[in-house]
CSV table of C-alpha atoms in Angstrom, one decimal:
chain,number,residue,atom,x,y,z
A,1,UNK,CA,-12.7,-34.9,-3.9
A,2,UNK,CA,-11.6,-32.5,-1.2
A,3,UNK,CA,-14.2,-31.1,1.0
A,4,UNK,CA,-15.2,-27.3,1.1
A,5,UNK,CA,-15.6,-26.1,4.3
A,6,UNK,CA,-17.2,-22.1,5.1
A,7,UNK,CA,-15.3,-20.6,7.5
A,8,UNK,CA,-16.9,-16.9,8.4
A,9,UNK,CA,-13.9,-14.2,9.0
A,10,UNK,CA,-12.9,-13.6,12.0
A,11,UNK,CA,-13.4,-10.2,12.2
A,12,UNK,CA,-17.0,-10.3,11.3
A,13,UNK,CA,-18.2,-9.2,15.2
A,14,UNK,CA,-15.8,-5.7,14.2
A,15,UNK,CA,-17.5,-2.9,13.0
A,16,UNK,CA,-16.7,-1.8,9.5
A,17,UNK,CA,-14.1,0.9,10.6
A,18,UNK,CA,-12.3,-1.4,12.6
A,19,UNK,CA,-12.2,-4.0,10.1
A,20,UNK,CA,-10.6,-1.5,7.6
A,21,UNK,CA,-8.2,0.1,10.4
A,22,UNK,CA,-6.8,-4.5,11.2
A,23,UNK,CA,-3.6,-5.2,9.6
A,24,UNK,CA,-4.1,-7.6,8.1
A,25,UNK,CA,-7.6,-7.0,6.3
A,26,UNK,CA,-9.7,-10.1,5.5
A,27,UNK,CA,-10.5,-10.3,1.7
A,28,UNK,CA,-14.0,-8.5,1.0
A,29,UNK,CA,-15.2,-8.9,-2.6
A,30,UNK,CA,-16.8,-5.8,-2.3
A,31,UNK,CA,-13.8,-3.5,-1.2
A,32,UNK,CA,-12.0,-5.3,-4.1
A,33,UNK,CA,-14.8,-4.0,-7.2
A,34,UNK,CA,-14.5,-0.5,-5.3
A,35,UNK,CA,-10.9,-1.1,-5.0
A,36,UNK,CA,-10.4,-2.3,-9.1
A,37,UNK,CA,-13.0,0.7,-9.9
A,38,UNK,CA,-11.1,3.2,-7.7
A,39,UNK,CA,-7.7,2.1,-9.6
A,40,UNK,CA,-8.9,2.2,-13.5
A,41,UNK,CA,-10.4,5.8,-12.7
A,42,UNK,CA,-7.5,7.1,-11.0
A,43,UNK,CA,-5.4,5.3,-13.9
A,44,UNK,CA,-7.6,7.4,-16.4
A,45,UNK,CA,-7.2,10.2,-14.5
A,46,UNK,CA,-3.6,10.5,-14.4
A,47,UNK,CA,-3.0,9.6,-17.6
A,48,UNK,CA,-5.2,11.9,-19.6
A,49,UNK,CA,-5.5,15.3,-16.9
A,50,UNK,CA,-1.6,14.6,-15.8
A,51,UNK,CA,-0.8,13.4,-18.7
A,52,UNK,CA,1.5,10.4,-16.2
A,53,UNK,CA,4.4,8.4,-18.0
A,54,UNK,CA,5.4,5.5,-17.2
A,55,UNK,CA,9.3,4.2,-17.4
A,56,UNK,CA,11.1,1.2,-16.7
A,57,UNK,CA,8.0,-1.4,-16.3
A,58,UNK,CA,10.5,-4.1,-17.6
A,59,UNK,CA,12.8,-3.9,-14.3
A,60,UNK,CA,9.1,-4.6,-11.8
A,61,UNK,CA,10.0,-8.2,-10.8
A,62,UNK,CA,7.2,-10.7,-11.9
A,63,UNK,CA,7.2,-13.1,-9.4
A,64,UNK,CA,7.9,-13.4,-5.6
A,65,UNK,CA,7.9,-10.4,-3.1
A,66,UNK,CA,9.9,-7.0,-3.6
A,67,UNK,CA,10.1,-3.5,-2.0
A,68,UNK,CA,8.9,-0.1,-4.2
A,69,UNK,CA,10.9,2.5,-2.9
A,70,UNK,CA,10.2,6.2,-3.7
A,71,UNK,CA,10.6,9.6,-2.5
A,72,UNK,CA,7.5,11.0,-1.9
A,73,UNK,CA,6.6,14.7,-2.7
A,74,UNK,CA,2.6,14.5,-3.4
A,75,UNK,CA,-0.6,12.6,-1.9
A,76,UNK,CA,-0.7,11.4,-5.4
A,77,UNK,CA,2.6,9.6,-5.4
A,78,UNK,CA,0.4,6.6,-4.0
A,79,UNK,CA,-1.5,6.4,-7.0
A,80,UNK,CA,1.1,7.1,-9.4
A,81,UNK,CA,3.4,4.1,-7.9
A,82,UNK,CA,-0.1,2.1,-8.1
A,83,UNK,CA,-0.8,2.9,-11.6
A,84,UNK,CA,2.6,1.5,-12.5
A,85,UNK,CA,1.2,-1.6,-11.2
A,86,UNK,CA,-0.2,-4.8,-13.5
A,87,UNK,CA,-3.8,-4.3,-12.4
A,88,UNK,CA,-4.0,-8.4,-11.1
A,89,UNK,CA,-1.2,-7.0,-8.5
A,90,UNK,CA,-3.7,-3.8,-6.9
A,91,UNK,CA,-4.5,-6.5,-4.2
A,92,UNK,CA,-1.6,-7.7,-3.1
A,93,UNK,CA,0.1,-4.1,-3.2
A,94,UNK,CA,0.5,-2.4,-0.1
A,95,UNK,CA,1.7,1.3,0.5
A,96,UNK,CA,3.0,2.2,3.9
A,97,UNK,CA,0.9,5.2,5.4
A,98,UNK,CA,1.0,7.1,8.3
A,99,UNK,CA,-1.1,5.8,10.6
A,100,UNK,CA,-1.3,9.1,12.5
A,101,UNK,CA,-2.7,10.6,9.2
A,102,UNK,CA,-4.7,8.3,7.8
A,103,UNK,CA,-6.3,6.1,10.2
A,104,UNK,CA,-7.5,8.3,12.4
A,105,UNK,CA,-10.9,9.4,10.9
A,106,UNK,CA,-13.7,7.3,9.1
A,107,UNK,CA,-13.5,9.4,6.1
A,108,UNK,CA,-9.8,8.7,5.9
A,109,UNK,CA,-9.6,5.2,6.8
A,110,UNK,CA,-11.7,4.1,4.3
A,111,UNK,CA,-9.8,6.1,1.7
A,112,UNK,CA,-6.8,3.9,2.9
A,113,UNK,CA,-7.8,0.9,3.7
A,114,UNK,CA,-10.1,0.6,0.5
A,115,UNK,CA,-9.3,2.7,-2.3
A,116,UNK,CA,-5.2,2.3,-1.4
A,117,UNK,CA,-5.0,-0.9,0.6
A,118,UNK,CA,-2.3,0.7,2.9
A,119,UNK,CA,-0.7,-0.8,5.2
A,120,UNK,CA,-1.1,1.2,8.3
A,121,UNK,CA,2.3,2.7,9.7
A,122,UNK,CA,3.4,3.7,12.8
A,123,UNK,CA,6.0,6.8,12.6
A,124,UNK,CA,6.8,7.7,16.1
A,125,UNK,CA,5.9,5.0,19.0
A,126,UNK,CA,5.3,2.1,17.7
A,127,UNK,CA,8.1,1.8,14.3
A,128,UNK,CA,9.5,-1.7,15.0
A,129,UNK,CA,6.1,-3.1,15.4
A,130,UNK,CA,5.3,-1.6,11.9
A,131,UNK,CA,8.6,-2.8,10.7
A,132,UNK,CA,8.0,-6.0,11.5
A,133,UNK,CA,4.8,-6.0,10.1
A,134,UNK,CA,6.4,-5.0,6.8
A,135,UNK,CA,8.8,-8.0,7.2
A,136,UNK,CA,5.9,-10.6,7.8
A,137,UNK,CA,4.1,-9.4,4.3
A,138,UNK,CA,7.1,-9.4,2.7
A,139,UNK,CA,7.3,-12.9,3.3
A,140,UNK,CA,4.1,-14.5,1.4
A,141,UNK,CA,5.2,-14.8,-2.3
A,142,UNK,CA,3.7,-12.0,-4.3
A,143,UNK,CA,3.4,-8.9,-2.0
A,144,UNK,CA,4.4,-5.7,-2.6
A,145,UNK,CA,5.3,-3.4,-0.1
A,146,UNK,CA,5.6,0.2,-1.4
A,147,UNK,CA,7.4,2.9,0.9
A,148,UNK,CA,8.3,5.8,0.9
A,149,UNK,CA,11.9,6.3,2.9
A,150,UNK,CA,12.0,9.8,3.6
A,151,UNK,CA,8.9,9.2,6.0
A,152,UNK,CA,6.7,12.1,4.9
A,153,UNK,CA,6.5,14.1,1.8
A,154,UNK,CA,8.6,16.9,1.0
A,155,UNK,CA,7.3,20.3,0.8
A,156,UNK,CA,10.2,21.9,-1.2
A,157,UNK,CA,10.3,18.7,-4.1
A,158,UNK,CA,13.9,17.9,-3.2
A,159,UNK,CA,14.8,14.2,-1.9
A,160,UNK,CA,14.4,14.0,2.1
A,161,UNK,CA,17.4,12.1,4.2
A,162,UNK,CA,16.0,9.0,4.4
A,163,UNK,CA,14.6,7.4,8.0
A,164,UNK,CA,16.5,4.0,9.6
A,165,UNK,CA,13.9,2.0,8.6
A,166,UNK,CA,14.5,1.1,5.4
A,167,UNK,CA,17.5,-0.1,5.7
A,168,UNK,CA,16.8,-2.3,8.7
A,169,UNK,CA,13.8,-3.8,6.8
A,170,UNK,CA,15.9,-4.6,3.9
A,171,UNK,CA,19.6,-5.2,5.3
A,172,UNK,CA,20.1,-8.8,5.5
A,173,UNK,CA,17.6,-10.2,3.4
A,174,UNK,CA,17.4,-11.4,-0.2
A,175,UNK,CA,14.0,-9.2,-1.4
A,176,UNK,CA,14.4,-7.4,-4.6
A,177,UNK,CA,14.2,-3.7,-3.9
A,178,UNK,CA,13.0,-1.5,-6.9
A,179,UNK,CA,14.0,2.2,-6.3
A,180,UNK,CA,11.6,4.9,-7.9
A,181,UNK,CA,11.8,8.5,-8.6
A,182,UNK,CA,8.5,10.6,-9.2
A,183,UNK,CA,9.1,13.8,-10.6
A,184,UNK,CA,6.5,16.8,-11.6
């Protein structure tokens, strides 16, 4: 019989906000139950107030790593995309957020980090780094990265030109890319 051994994370000596703000997170059982909870009410919630339809689940890839790609109009796009989602997947999905938005404040972080499980992502110094970031996920089996390639949402609903990025995460490499298109 194989031994078990405890290893403690090693972010433990981080405070909370800078454990959420780490790419990546450690696995916390509780930010998972918020997480789950978070999902199935947000699930509720768009299906019954925003009445949210679904098409296409059959083309999601069941196995291995892909790419979501979407435009992005609304803060709810997120949870829309999500909500497309098998539940068992939540953890192991991972929008790209600006990290100049989004992890800059408690209240926000943990939003992100916890209810979303975004990935954090640099837009203007620091885009390679969060490119390759995206890259290194991509590789563990089972991942899903979901981005939006416009780079920020549109204000007038229409599909933005899309940034570089995109294409320089994907060219060259052999994971499924799944495009989306969110409309109302």
């Amino acid at each position: 019989m194989k031994e078990w051994r405890y290893e403690p994370a090693p972010d433990l000596d981080k405070s909370f906000v800078e454990r959420l703000r780490r790419f990546p997170r450690e696995p916390d059982m509780f930010v998972y139950g918020v997480r789950t909870a978070a999902a199935l009410a947000m699930r509720a919630w768009l299906r019954i107030y925003h009445r949210l339809e679904i098409q296409g689940l059959d083309n999601l890839p069941t196995e291995g790593s892909w790419v979501l790609v979407a435009n992005h109009s609304s803060h709810l796009d997120v949870f829309c995309l999500l909500a497309a989602l098998p539940l068992h997947s939540l953890h192991r999905a991972f929008p790209a957020a600006a990290e100049d938005y989004f992890f800059v404040s408690f209240p926000r972080v943990a939003f992100a980090a916890i209810a979303v499980n975004a990935l954090p992502f640099s837009r203007t110094v620091h885009v390679r780094q969060s490119l390759q970031i995206c890259k290194e996920l991509l590789v563990n089996p089972g991942n899903i990265l979901v981005i939006f390639p416009e780079g920020t949402r549109s204000m007038t609903g229409e599909i933005g030109e899309f940034k570089p990025g995109i294409g320089m995460l994907i060219a060259g490499g052999s994971v499924p890319v799944v495009p989306a298109y969110l409309d109302g």
